[in-house]
Amino acid sequence: MQIGLVGLPFSGKSTLFQTMTRTHIDEATLARQQTNTAMVKVPDARVDKLGEIFQPKKLVYTSIEFVDVVGLKKGDHTSTQFTGAFLGGVKTNDALMFVVRAFDDPLYPHPEGSIDPARDVAILETEFLLSDLAMIENRIEKLRKQVHKVQDDKLKRELVLLEKFQERLESEQPLRTLKLDPHDAALIKGYQFLTLKPTLVVLNLEDSAVADRDRMVAELQEQYADKGIVVDAFFGKIEMELAQMEDADAAEFMKDYGIAESALTRIIRAAYDMLGLISFLTFGEDECRAWTIRRDTPAQEAAGAIHTDLMNRFIRAEVVHFEKFLEHGSIQACKDHGHWRLEGKEYVVQDGDMLTIRHG
Ligand SMILES: Nc1nc2c(ncn2[C@@H]2O[C@H](COP(=O)(O)OP(=O)(O)O)[C@@H](O)[C@H]2O)c(=O)[nH]1
Ligand SMILES: [Mg+2]
């Protein structure tokens, strides 16, 4: 699972990437504007709690991969750079994070000459929209010829679908708000359309804007709600400084600024949710651990996330939900109160289920 950080130059992509992934990229590498990749631990308070209760030898969180893609500029969809380095870096991403600048710094002039987050989101949306449109027009032209020559229902269906997409893009609507049936989704998966990818906008706010944060997020969210975009925010400069501090100092520092928590935890979780991912938990004295599955995964397939043997020789899953476990304090107490269940292979695993897989 991979999420691409995209945005205009100097919007704070590399800053967000470095603070989220707790990596350091040296100045020379940053200046080269190349693509950087790193895994990020998905914070999970439930795993922390299991750790306290079971005191296991090992505590394992799930992770997702972030990619710091090279910057994008207005008009780039026509340039060779876009088709090359940029598109190459972003096509394969499962979801996108638009990093949008809301801080002013004369040292790093904004490529558009002024600070205007709504305009910048529009620039990114437009570039992606035009890129999708160009690809679709190209494909439609070829398909029309093919459909003419050979009778093929699949090609016909694809053509109808792409014509629908074309119409939508021409009216400046992204593809991500379309409800696609699974068959159609599979048919066009290979194109990896950019405006079809789940997208989260993250505003990079000035450290003096702490009090304005909620208002700024709400304003932008309102503008983009019907485009299927979720908006969040972080304070680039504050996060940079936090990343270099000891925990105690960081807490003091956040108190001074009047912020309750680092935005990174929330942003990483939002990205995870956006991908349609949930976690189930396993527990014991050896290891407590969160596992990643897609929403609506049946128990037998979920067992395969742990080990293919568990999937192939699956018998039943013992299930207790984390909330019930926390409420009653032990598996035995959950059994006594009717919150412990034995489920078959078709059972749809829920976020926060604590599972023990019985297998042959
Ligand atoms: N003042 C200020 N500077 C920032 C902030 N976020 C990033 N920067 C600086 O802006 C410059 C560009 O940021 P960078 O993350 O490299 O942008 P990128 O081109 O999108 O990867 C860097 O020198 C950062 O230190 C912020 O919130 N406030
Ligand atoms: Mg960068």
mmCIF file of C-alpha atoms and ligand atoms in Angstrom:
data_model
loop_
_atom_site.group_PDB
_atom_site.id
_atom_site.type_symbol
_atom_site.label_atom_id
_atom_site.label_comp_id
_atom_site.label_asym_id
_atom_site.label_seq_id
_atom_site.Cartn_x
_atom_site.Cartn_y
_atom_site.Cartn_z
ATOM 1 C CA MET A 1 0.000 0.000 0.000
ATOM 2 C CA GLN A 2 1.601 3.176 -1.180
ATOM 3 C CA ILE A 3 0.667 6.828 -0.788
ATOM 4 C CA GLY A 4 2.229 9.545 -2.914
ATOM 5 C CA LEU A 5 2.898 13.040 -1.588
ATOM 6 C CA VAL A 6 2.303 15.441 -4.447
ATOM 7 C CA GLY A 7 2.278 19.214 -4.656
ATOM 8 C CA LEU A 8 3.839 22.337 -6.097
ATOM 9 C CA PRO A 9 7.536 22.977 -5.412
ATOM 10 C CA PHE A 10 8.291 24.213 -1.858
ATOM 11 C CA SER A 11 4.905 23.195 -0.486
ATOM 12 C CA GLY A 12 6.458 21.067 2.245
ATOM 13 C CA LYS A 13 6.297 17.569 0.735
ATOM 14 C CA SER A 14 9.790 16.596 1.780
ATOM 15 C CA THR A 15 9.225 18.177 5.192
ATOM 16 C CA LEU A 16 6.070 16.125 5.763
ATOM 17 C CA PHE A 17 7.763 13.020 4.378
ATOM 18 C CA GLN A 18 10.784 13.360 6.627
ATOM 19 C CA THR A 19 8.793 14.037 9.780
ATOM 20 C CA MET A 20 6.280 11.245 9.120
ATOM 21 C CA THR A 21 8.858 8.662 8.222
ATOM 22 C CA ARG A 22 11.397 9.934 10.762
ATOM 23 C CA THR A 23 14.038 9.905 8.082
ATOM 24 C CA HIS A 24 16.537 12.560 7.258
ATOM 25 C CA ILE A 25 17.255 13.484 3.679
ATOM 26 C CA ASP A 26 20.374 15.603 3.212
ATOM 27 C CA GLU A 27 20.240 18.957 1.428
ATOM 28 C CA ALA A 28 21.977 17.689 -1.708
ATOM 29 C CA THR A 29 19.453 14.877 -2.187
ATOM 30 C CA LEU A 30 16.553 17.261 -1.543
ATOM 31 C CA ALA A 31 17.902 19.671 -4.121
ATOM 32 C CA ARG A 32 18.041 16.885 -6.692
ATOM 33 C CA GLN A 33 14.258 16.584 -6.260
ATOM 34 C CA GLN A 34 14.262 12.843 -6.633
ATOM 35 C CA THR A 35 11.641 10.404 -5.427
ATOM 36 C CA ASN A 36 12.123 9.087 -1.884
ATOM 37 C CA THR A 37 10.300 6.136 -0.350
ATOM 38 C CA ALA A 38 9.883 4.965 3.254
ATOM 39 C CA MET A 39 7.606 2.843 5.427
ATOM 40 C CA VAL A 40 5.606 4.555 8.154
ATOM 41 C CA LYS A 41 4.340 2.870 11.272
ATOM 42 C CA VAL A 42 0.572 3.385 11.605
ATOM 43 C CA PRO A 43 0.022 4.598 15.177
ATOM 44 C CA ASP A 44 -2.537 2.441 16.977
ATOM 45 C CA ALA A 45 -3.553 3.068 20.594
ATOM 46 C CA ARG A 46 -5.064 -0.439 20.735
ATOM 47 C CA VAL A 47 -1.684 -2.039 20.141
ATOM 48 C CA ASP A 48 -0.194 0.198 22.858
ATOM 49 C CA LYS A 49 -2.916 -0.989 25.228
ATOM 50 C CA LEU A 50 -2.422 -4.679 24.390
ATOM 51 C CA GLY A 51 1.254 -4.133 25.089
ATOM 52 C CA GLU A 52 0.471 -2.826 28.577
ATOM 53 C CA ILE A 53 -1.864 -5.734 29.333
ATOM 54 C CA PHE A 54 0.094 -8.689 27.901
ATOM 55 C CA GLN A 55 3.638 -7.340 28.318
ATOM 56 C CA PRO A 56 4.668 -9.308 25.213
ATOM 57 C CA LYS A 57 8.235 -9.788 23.993
ATOM 58 C CA LYS A 58 7.286 -8.069 20.776
ATOM 59 C CA LEU A 59 4.848 -5.310 19.812
ATOM 60 C CA VAL A 60 4.178 -4.898 16.081
ATOM 61 C CA TYR A 61 2.248 -2.123 14.339
ATOM 62 C CA THR A 62 1.090 -2.101 10.741
ATOM 63 C CA SER A 63 2.754 0.170 8.247
ATOM 64 C CA ILE A 64 2.118 1.905 4.955
ATOM 65 C CA GLU A 65 4.566 3.217 2.430
ATOM 66 C CA PHE A 66 4.951 6.910 1.633
ATOM 67 C CA VAL A 67 6.547 8.306 -1.481
ATOM 68 C CA ASP A 68 7.927 11.819 -1.739
ATOM 69 C CA VAL A 69 7.304 12.496 -5.411
ATOM 70 C CA VAL A 70 9.054 15.264 -7.352
ATOM 71 C CA GLY A 71 7.229 18.617 -7.466
ATOM 72 C CA LEU A 72 4.604 19.488 -10.011
ATOM 73 C CA LYS A 73 4.015 22.862 -11.660
ATOM 74 C CA LYS A 74 1.143 24.459 -13.510
ATOM 75 C CA GLY A 75 1.084 23.313 -17.119
ATOM 76 C CA ASP A 76 3.215 20.275 -16.360
ATOM 77 C CA HIS A 77 0.732 17.773 -17.759
ATOM 78 C CA THR A 78 2.000 18.616 -21.232
ATOM 79 C CA SER A 79 5.695 18.516 -20.403
ATOM 80 C CA THR A 80 7.954 15.530 -20.857
ATOM 81 C CA GLN A 81 8.883 15.768 -17.197
ATOM 82 C CA PHE A 82 5.327 15.080 -16.206
ATOM 83 C CA THR A 83 5.043 12.025 -18.375
ATOM 84 C CA GLY A 84 8.458 10.891 -17.225
ATOM 85 C CA ALA A 85 9.606 11.348 -13.656
ATOM 86 C CA PHE A 86 6.404 12.649 -12.161
ATOM 87 C CA LEU A 87 3.846 10.338 -13.686
ATOM 88 C CA GLY A 88 6.154 7.384 -13.191
ATOM 89 C CA GLY A 89 6.338 8.157 -9.493
ATOM 90 C CA VAL A 90 2.659 8.706 -8.964
ATOM 91 C CA LYS A 91 0.788 6.255 -11.233
ATOM 92 C CA THR A 92 1.479 3.248 -9.076
ATOM 93 C CA ASN A 93 0.404 4.953 -5.830
ATOM 94 C CA ASP A 94 -2.771 3.591 -4.250
ATOM 95 C CA ALA A 95 -3.760 7.012 -2.947
ATOM 96 C CA LEU A 96 -2.521 10.591 -3.069
ATOM 97 C CA MET A 97 -1.824 13.277 -0.533
ATOM 98 C CA PHE A 98 -1.835 16.817 -1.917
ATOM 99 C CA VAL A 99 0.563 18.893 0.163
ATOM 100 C CA VAL A 100 -0.622 22.478 -0.140
ATOM 101 C CA ARG A 101 1.291 25.469 1.092
ATOM 102 C CA ALA A 102 -0.308 27.966 3.454
ATOM 103 C CA PHE A 103 2.925 29.338 4.942
ATOM 104 C CA ASP A 104 4.773 32.372 3.690
ATOM 105 C CA ASP A 105 8.560 32.410 3.470
ATOM 106 C CA PRO A 106 10.386 34.912 1.242
ATOM 107 C CA LEU A 107 13.357 32.533 1.182
ATOM 108 C CA TYR A 108 11.244 30.023 -0.758
ATOM 109 C CA PRO A 109 9.130 32.013 -3.193
ATOM 110 C CA HIS A 110 5.829 30.407 -4.105
ATOM 111 C CA PRO A 111 5.960 29.362 -7.790
ATOM 112 C CA GLU A 112 2.638 31.151 -8.390
ATOM 113 C CA GLY A 113 3.771 34.307 -6.616
ATOM 114 C CA SER A 114 1.283 34.261 -3.745
ATOM 115 C CA ILE A 115 -0.136 32.057 -1.005
ATOM 116 C CA ASP A 116 -3.539 30.710 -2.015
ATOM 117 C CA PRO A 117 -4.290 27.117 -0.965
ATOM 118 C CA ALA A 118 -7.610 26.826 -2.825
ATOM 119 C CA ARG A 119 -5.925 27.895 -6.060
ATOM 120 C CA ASP A 120 -3.114 25.393 -5.529
ATOM 121 C CA VAL A 121 -5.521 22.504 -4.983
ATOM 122 C CA ALA A 122 -7.269 23.579 -8.186
ATOM 123 C CA ILE A 123 -3.947 23.567 -10.075
ATOM 124 C CA LEU A 124 -3.195 20.004 -8.962
ATOM 125 C CA GLU A 125 -6.719 18.811 -9.719
ATOM 126 C CA THR A 126 -6.583 20.414 -13.161
ATOM 127 C CA GLU A 127 -3.205 18.926 -14.073
ATOM 128 C CA PHE A 128 -4.392 15.463 -13.066
ATOM 129 C CA LEU A 129 -7.702 15.913 -14.802
ATOM 130 C CA LEU A 130 -6.012 16.927 -18.051
ATOM 131 C CA SER A 131 -3.562 14.071 -17.796
ATOM 132 C CA ASP A 132 -6.423 11.555 -17.373
ATOM 133 C CA LEU A 133 -8.322 13.182 -20.203
ATOM 134 C CA ALA A 134 -5.371 12.994 -22.604
ATOM 135 C CA MET A 135 -4.934 9.309 -21.850
ATOM 136 C CA ILE A 136 -8.644 8.635 -22.309
ATOM 137 C CA GLU A 137 -8.875 10.482 -25.626
ATOM 138 C CA ASN A 138 -5.945 8.514 -26.877
ATOM 139 C CA ARG A 139 -7.445 5.218 -25.838
ATOM 140 C CA ILE A 140 -10.934 6.025 -27.126
ATOM 141 C CA GLU A 141 -9.529 6.730 -30.561
ATOM 142 C CA LYS A 142 -7.825 3.341 -30.659
ATOM 143 C CA LEU A 143 -10.839 1.535 -29.211
ATOM 144 C CA ARG A 144 -13.229 2.987 -31.778
ATOM 145 C CA LYS A 145 -11.104 1.553 -34.575
ATOM 146 C CA GLN A 146 -10.823 -1.818 -32.858
ATOM 147 C CA VAL A 147 -14.520 -2.096 -32.051
ATOM 148 C CA HIS A 148 -15.192 -1.446 -35.694
ATOM 149 C CA LYS A 149 -13.005 -4.336 -36.787
ATOM 150 C CA VAL A 150 -13.696 -7.020 -34.183
ATOM 151 C CA GLN A 151 -16.782 -7.986 -32.230
ATOM 152 C CA ASP A 152 -15.697 -7.880 -28.610
ATOM 153 C CA ASP A 153 -18.115 -7.118 -25.791
ATOM 154 C CA LYS A 154 -15.365 -6.325 -23.348
ATOM 155 C CA LEU A 155 -13.842 -3.711 -25.619
ATOM 156 C CA LYS A 156 -17.267 -2.243 -26.232
ATOM 157 C CA ARG A 157 -17.966 -2.001 -22.552
ATOM 158 C CA GLU A 158 -14.602 -0.327 -22.016
ATOM 159 C CA LEU A 159 -15.355 2.179 -24.739
ATOM 160 C CA VAL A 160 -18.720 3.084 -23.236
ATOM 161 C CA LEU A 161 -17.104 3.498 -19.850
ATOM 162 C CA LEU A 162 -14.269 5.669 -21.137
ATOM 163 C CA GLU A 163 -16.708 7.859 -23.026
ATOM 164 C CA LYS A 164 -18.566 8.382 -19.778
ATOM 165 C CA PHE A 165 -15.273 9.279 -18.072
ATOM 166 C CA GLN A 166 -14.412 11.669 -20.864
ATOM 167 C CA GLU A 167 -17.682 13.513 -20.510
ATOM 168 C CA ARG A 168 -17.148 13.801 -16.793
ATOM 169 C CA LEU A 169 -13.609 15.109 -17.053
ATOM 170 C CA GLU A 170 -14.644 17.589 -19.721
ATOM 171 C CA SER A 171 -17.134 19.033 -17.246
ATOM 172 C CA GLU A 172 -14.216 19.349 -14.816
ATOM 173 C CA GLN A 173 -15.342 16.589 -12.478
ATOM 174 C CA PRO A 174 -12.784 14.094 -11.129
ATOM 175 C CA LEU A 175 -13.387 10.363 -11.544
ATOM 176 C CA ARG A 176 -13.094 9.513 -7.853
ATOM 177 C CA THR A 177 -16.696 10.470 -7.033
ATOM 178 C CA LEU A 178 -18.079 7.939 -9.534
ATOM 179 C CA LYS A 179 -19.642 4.805 -8.125
ATOM 180 C CA LEU A 180 -18.087 2.038 -10.209
ATOM 181 C CA ASP A 181 -19.319 -1.519 -10.064
ATOM 182 C CA PRO A 182 -16.482 -4.006 -9.386
ATOM 183 C CA HIS A 183 -16.559 -5.291 -12.939
ATOM 184 C CA ASP A 184 -16.013 -1.822 -14.430
ATOM 185 C CA ALA A 185 -13.410 -0.988 -11.812
ATOM 186 C CA ALA A 186 -11.419 -4.081 -12.813
ATOM 187 C CA LEU A 187 -11.782 -3.207 -16.490
ATOM 188 C CA ILE A 188 -10.051 0.171 -16.156
ATOM 189 C CA LYS A 189 -7.711 -0.593 -13.249
ATOM 190 C CA GLY A 190 -4.711 -0.801 -15.538
ATOM 191 C CA TYR A 191 -4.946 2.862 -16.531
ATOM 192 C CA GLN A 192 -4.369 4.037 -12.962
ATOM 193 C CA PHE A 193 -6.226 7.283 -13.525
ATOM 194 C CA LEU A 194 -4.990 10.005 -11.186
ATOM 195 C CA THR A 195 -8.365 11.583 -10.426
ATOM 196 C CA LEU A 196 -9.712 8.158 -9.513
ATOM 197 C CA LYS A 197 -7.274 7.742 -6.631
ATOM 198 C CA PRO A 198 -8.480 8.481 -3.100
ATOM 199 C CA THR A 199 -7.103 11.903 -2.225
ATOM 200 C CA LEU A 200 -6.339 13.731 0.993
ATOM 201 C CA VAL A 201 -5.406 17.424 0.963
ATOM 202 C CA VAL A 202 -2.994 18.463 3.714
ATOM 203 C CA LEU A 203 -2.517 22.148 4.325
ATOM 204 C CA ASN A 204 0.934 23.136 5.499
ATOM 205 C CA LEU A 205 0.110 25.967 7.901
ATOM 206 C CA GLU A 206 2.151 28.817 9.282
ATOM 207 C CA ASP A 207 3.073 28.298 12.963
ATOM 208 C CA SER A 208 1.241 31.523 13.773
ATOM 209 C CA ALA A 209 -2.001 30.041 12.386
ATOM 210 C CA VAL A 210 -2.715 27.605 15.249
ATOM 211 C CA ALA A 211 -5.894 29.447 16.216
ATOM 212 C CA ASP A 212 -7.090 29.568 12.578
ATOM 213 C CA ARG A 213 -6.481 25.918 11.818
ATOM 214 C CA ASP A 214 -10.047 24.608 12.125
ATOM 215 C CA ARG A 215 -11.542 27.486 10.177
ATOM 216 C CA MET A 216 -9.046 27.116 7.306
ATOM 217 C CA VAL A 217 -9.564 23.369 7.066
ATOM 218 C CA ALA A 218 -13.358 23.754 7.168
ATOM 219 C CA GLU A 219 -13.351 26.391 4.414
ATOM 220 C CA LEU A 220 -11.316 24.301 2.029
ATOM 221 C CA GLN A 221 -13.236 21.163 2.954
ATOM 222 C CA GLU A 222 -16.481 22.847 2.033
ATOM 223 C CA GLN A 223 -15.157 23.770 -1.386
ATOM 224 C CA TYR A 224 -13.935 20.263 -2.099
ATOM 225 C CA ALA A 225 -16.498 18.041 -0.371
ATOM 226 C CA ASP A 226 -18.328 17.285 -3.629
ATOM 227 C CA LYS A 227 -15.027 16.353 -5.295
ATOM 228 C CA GLY A 228 -14.533 13.473 -2.875
ATOM 229 C CA ILE A 229 -11.520 15.113 -1.251
ATOM 230 C CA VAL A 230 -10.812 15.101 2.483
ATOM 231 C CA VAL A 231 -8.897 18.040 3.986
ATOM 232 C CA ASP A 232 -6.526 18.035 6.957
ATOM 233 C CA ALA A 233 -3.648 20.247 8.081
ATOM 234 C CA PHE A 234 -0.249 20.242 9.759
ATOM 235 C CA PHE A 235 2.335 22.794 10.834
ATOM 236 C CA GLY A 236 5.461 22.042 8.829
ATOM 237 C CA LYS A 237 7.865 24.107 10.851
ATOM 238 C CA ILE A 238 6.516 22.935 14.210
ATOM 239 C CA GLU A 239 6.659 19.291 13.124
ATOM 240 C CA MET A 240 10.259 19.750 11.961
ATOM 241 C CA GLU A 241 11.211 21.056 15.373
ATOM 242 C CA LEU A 242 9.192 18.413 17.232
ATOM 243 C CA ALA A 243 10.945 15.675 15.286
ATOM 244 C CA GLN A 244 14.247 16.740 16.769
ATOM 245 C CA MET A 245 13.130 16.872 20.403
ATOM 246 C CA GLU A 246 12.989 14.467 23.318
ATOM 247 C CA ASP A 247 9.418 13.470 24.273
ATOM 248 C CA ALA A 248 9.274 15.635 27.413
ATOM 249 C CA ASP A 249 10.523 18.719 25.572
ATOM 250 C CA ALA A 250 8.109 18.043 22.721
ATOM 251 C CA ALA A 251 5.152 17.951 25.133
ATOM 252 C CA GLU A 252 6.199 21.277 26.669
ATOM 253 C CA PHE A 253 6.705 22.800 23.225
ATOM 254 C CA MET A 254 3.241 21.709 22.035
ATOM 255 C CA LYS A 255 1.695 23.164 25.166
ATOM 256 C CA ASP A 256 3.352 26.510 24.422
ATOM 257 C CA TYR A 257 1.890 26.494 20.922
ATOM 258 C CA GLY A 258 -1.525 25.356 22.159
ATOM 259 C CA ILE A 259 -1.669 22.147 20.120
ATOM 260 C CA ALA A 260 -2.849 18.898 21.666
ATOM 261 C CA GLU A 261 -1.085 16.347 19.481
ATOM 262 C CA SER A 262 1.249 16.066 16.562
ATOM 263 C CA ALA A 263 -0.790 16.167 13.349
ATOM 264 C CA LEU A 264 1.208 13.281 11.943
ATOM 265 C CA THR A 265 -0.654 10.621 13.926
ATOM 266 C CA ARG A 266 -3.961 11.878 12.591
ATOM 267 C CA ILE A 267 -2.733 12.268 9.021
ATOM 268 C CA ILE A 268 -1.242 8.782 8.885
ATOM 269 C CA ARG A 269 -4.454 7.277 10.282
ATOM 270 C CA ALA A 270 -6.524 9.290 7.792
ATOM 271 C CA ALA A 271 -4.379 7.949 4.956
ATOM 272 C CA TYR A 272 -4.859 4.405 6.213
ATOM 273 C CA ASP A 273 -8.644 4.832 6.358
ATOM 274 C CA MET A 274 -8.660 6.454 2.948
ATOM 275 C CA LEU A 275 -7.106 3.313 1.484
ATOM 276 C CA GLY A 276 -10.076 1.316 2.767
ATOM 277 C CA LEU A 277 -7.853 -0.522 5.207
ATOM 278 C CA ILE A 278 -8.714 -1.804 8.658
ATOM 279 C CA SER A 279 -6.718 -3.659 11.312
ATOM 280 C CA PHE A 280 -7.400 -6.778 13.281
ATOM 281 C CA LEU A 281 -5.326 -7.705 16.297
ATOM 282 C CA THR A 282 -3.546 -10.780 17.575
ATOM 283 C CA PHE A 283 -2.306 -11.062 21.124
ATOM 284 C CA GLY A 284 -0.325 -13.166 23.551
ATOM 285 C CA GLU A 285 2.783 -13.255 25.707
ATOM 286 C CA ASP A 286 5.078 -13.559 22.695
ATOM 287 C CA GLU A 287 3.613 -10.911 20.486
ATOM 288 C CA CYS A 288 0.807 -8.375 20.228
ATOM 289 C CA ARG A 289 0.241 -7.169 16.761
ATOM 290 C CA ALA A 290 -1.990 -5.269 14.325
ATOM 291 C CA TRP A 291 -2.559 -6.715 10.844
ATOM 292 C CA THR A 292 -3.742 -4.901 7.763
ATOM 293 C CA ILE A 293 -6.669 -6.103 5.657
ATOM 294 C CA ARG A 294 -9.135 -4.431 3.344
ATOM 295 C CA ARG A 295 -12.579 -3.629 4.677
ATOM 296 C CA ASP A 296 -15.050 -6.541 4.137
ATOM 297 C CA THR A 297 -12.430 -9.294 4.187
ATOM 298 C CA PRO A 298 -13.745 -12.719 5.316
ATOM 299 C CA ALA A 299 -12.034 -14.474 8.224
ATOM 300 C CA GLN A 300 -10.297 -17.166 6.187
ATOM 301 C CA GLU A 301 -8.680 -14.627 3.892
ATOM 302 C CA ALA A 302 -7.760 -12.455 6.879
ATOM 303 C CA ALA A 303 -5.984 -15.451 8.394
ATOM 304 C CA GLY A 304 -3.880 -15.474 5.235
ATOM 305 C CA ALA A 305 -2.505 -12.060 6.201
ATOM 306 C CA ILE A 306 -0.795 -13.823 9.109
ATOM 307 C CA HIS A 307 0.314 -16.926 7.246
ATOM 308 C CA THR A 308 -0.910 -18.846 4.199
ATOM 309 C CA ASP A 309 -0.915 -22.036 6.317
ATOM 310 C CA LEU A 310 -3.517 -20.477 8.593
ATOM 311 C CA MET A 311 -5.664 -19.704 5.573
ATOM 312 C CA ASN A 312 -5.296 -23.111 3.943
ATOM 313 C CA ARG A 313 -5.944 -25.037 7.155
ATOM 314 C CA PHE A 314 -8.443 -22.599 8.623
ATOM 315 C CA ILE A 315 -11.061 -24.172 10.900
ATOM 316 C CA ARG A 316 -12.573 -21.342 12.910
ATOM 317 C CA ALA A 317 -11.753 -17.919 14.289
ATOM 318 C CA GLU A 318 -12.139 -17.057 17.952
ATOM 319 C CA VAL A 319 -13.302 -13.440 18.036
ATOM 320 C CA VAL A 320 -13.480 -10.813 20.758
ATOM 321 C CA HIS A 321 -13.773 -7.149 19.897
ATOM 322 C CA PHE A 322 -11.064 -4.940 21.403
ATOM 323 C CA GLU A 323 -13.617 -2.571 22.993
ATOM 324 C CA LYS A 324 -15.288 -5.472 24.830
ATOM 325 C CA PHE A 325 -11.909 -6.836 25.850
ATOM 326 C CA LEU A 326 -10.952 -3.476 27.299
ATOM 327 C CA GLU A 327 -14.289 -3.182 29.050
ATOM 328 C CA HIS A 328 -14.087 -6.637 30.698
ATOM 329 C CA GLY A 329 -10.341 -6.918 31.139
ATOM 330 C CA SER A 330 -9.743 -10.503 30.003
ATOM 331 C CA ILE A 331 -10.768 -13.096 27.432
ATOM 332 C CA GLN A 332 -12.337 -15.213 30.189
ATOM 333 C CA ALA A 333 -14.464 -12.269 31.366
ATOM 334 C CA CYS A 334 -15.571 -11.684 27.739
ATOM 335 C CA LYS A 335 -16.605 -15.365 27.543
ATOM 336 C CA ASP A 336 -18.590 -14.991 30.776
ATOM 337 C CA HIS A 337 -20.443 -11.999 29.358
ATOM 338 C CA GLY A 338 -21.160 -13.489 25.938
ATOM 339 C CA HIS A 339 -18.683 -11.357 23.991
ATOM 340 C CA TRP A 340 -16.493 -14.246 22.828
ATOM 341 C CA ARG A 341 -17.559 -15.925 19.598
ATOM 342 C CA LEU A 342 -16.509 -18.739 17.308
ATOM 343 C CA GLU A 343 -16.857 -17.660 13.692
ATOM 344 C CA GLY A 344 -16.561 -19.519 10.393
ATOM 345 C CA LYS A 345 -14.556 -18.690 7.295
ATOM 346 C CA GLU A 346 -17.206 -16.366 5.847
ATOM 347 C CA TYR A 347 -17.306 -14.086 8.876
ATOM 348 C CA VAL A 348 -16.472 -10.506 7.840
ATOM 349 C CA VAL A 349 -13.658 -9.311 10.066
ATOM 350 C CA GLN A 350 -14.232 -5.930 11.752
ATOM 351 C CA ASP A 351 -11.724 -3.203 12.571
ATOM 352 C CA GLY A 352 -10.438 -3.916 16.078
ATOM 353 C CA ASP A 353 -11.395 -7.603 16.177
ATOM 354 C CA MET A 354 -9.003 -9.642 18.305
ATOM 355 C CA LEU A 355 -8.588 -12.955 16.520
ATOM 356 C CA THR A 356 -7.216 -16.369 17.365
ATOM 357 C CA ILE A 357 -7.226 -18.619 14.325
ATOM 358 C CA ARG A 358 -7.956 -22.296 14.945
ATOM 359 C CA HIS A 359 -6.340 -24.374 12.263
ATOM 360 C CA GLY A 360 -5.660 -27.977 11.364
HETATM 361 N N1 LIG B 1 8.405 28.828 7.409
HETATM 362 C C1 LIG B 1 8.090 27.567 7.068
HETATM 363 N N2 LIG B 1 8.931 26.916 6.267
HETATM 364 C C2 LIG B 1 8.610 25.655 5.899
HETATM 365 C C3 LIG B 1 7.409 25.034 6.352
HETATM 366 N N3 LIG B 1 7.365 23.787 5.801
HETATM 367 C C4 LIG B 1 8.477 23.665 5.037
HETATM 368 N N4 LIG B 1 9.233 24.786 5.096
HETATM 369 C C5 LIG B 1 10.511 25.057 4.412
HETATM 370 O O1 LIG B 1 10.245 25.267 3.033
HETATM 371 C C6 LIG B 1 11.254 24.698 2.244
HETATM 372 C C7 LIG B 1 10.635 23.771 1.222
HETATM 373 O O2 LIG B 1 10.097 22.644 1.881
HETATM 374 P P1 LIG B 1 10.179 21.187 1.270
HETATM 375 O O3 LIG B 1 9.565 20.273 2.255
HETATM 376 O O4 LIG B 1 11.562 20.853 0.826
HETATM 377 O O5 LIG B 1 9.237 21.394 0.002
HETATM 378 P P2 LIG B 1 8.958 20.426 -1.240
HETATM 379 O O6 LIG B 1 9.589 21.089 -2.408
HETATM 380 O O7 LIG B 1 7.472 20.419 -1.361
HETATM 381 O O8 LIG B 1 9.509 19.077 -0.937
HETATM 382 C C8 LIG B 1 12.190 23.967 3.186
HETATM 383 O O9 LIG B 1 13.333 24.747 3.387
HETATM 384 C C9 LIG B 1 11.420 23.858 4.475
HETATM 385 O O10 LIG B 1 12.267 23.924 5.580
HETATM 386 C C10 LIG B 1 6.542 25.770 7.211
HETATM 387 O O11 LIG B 1 5.478 25.308 7.646
HETATM 388 N N5 LIG B 1 6.941 27.036 7.537
HETATM 389 MG MG MG B 2 10.880 17.904 -2.022
#
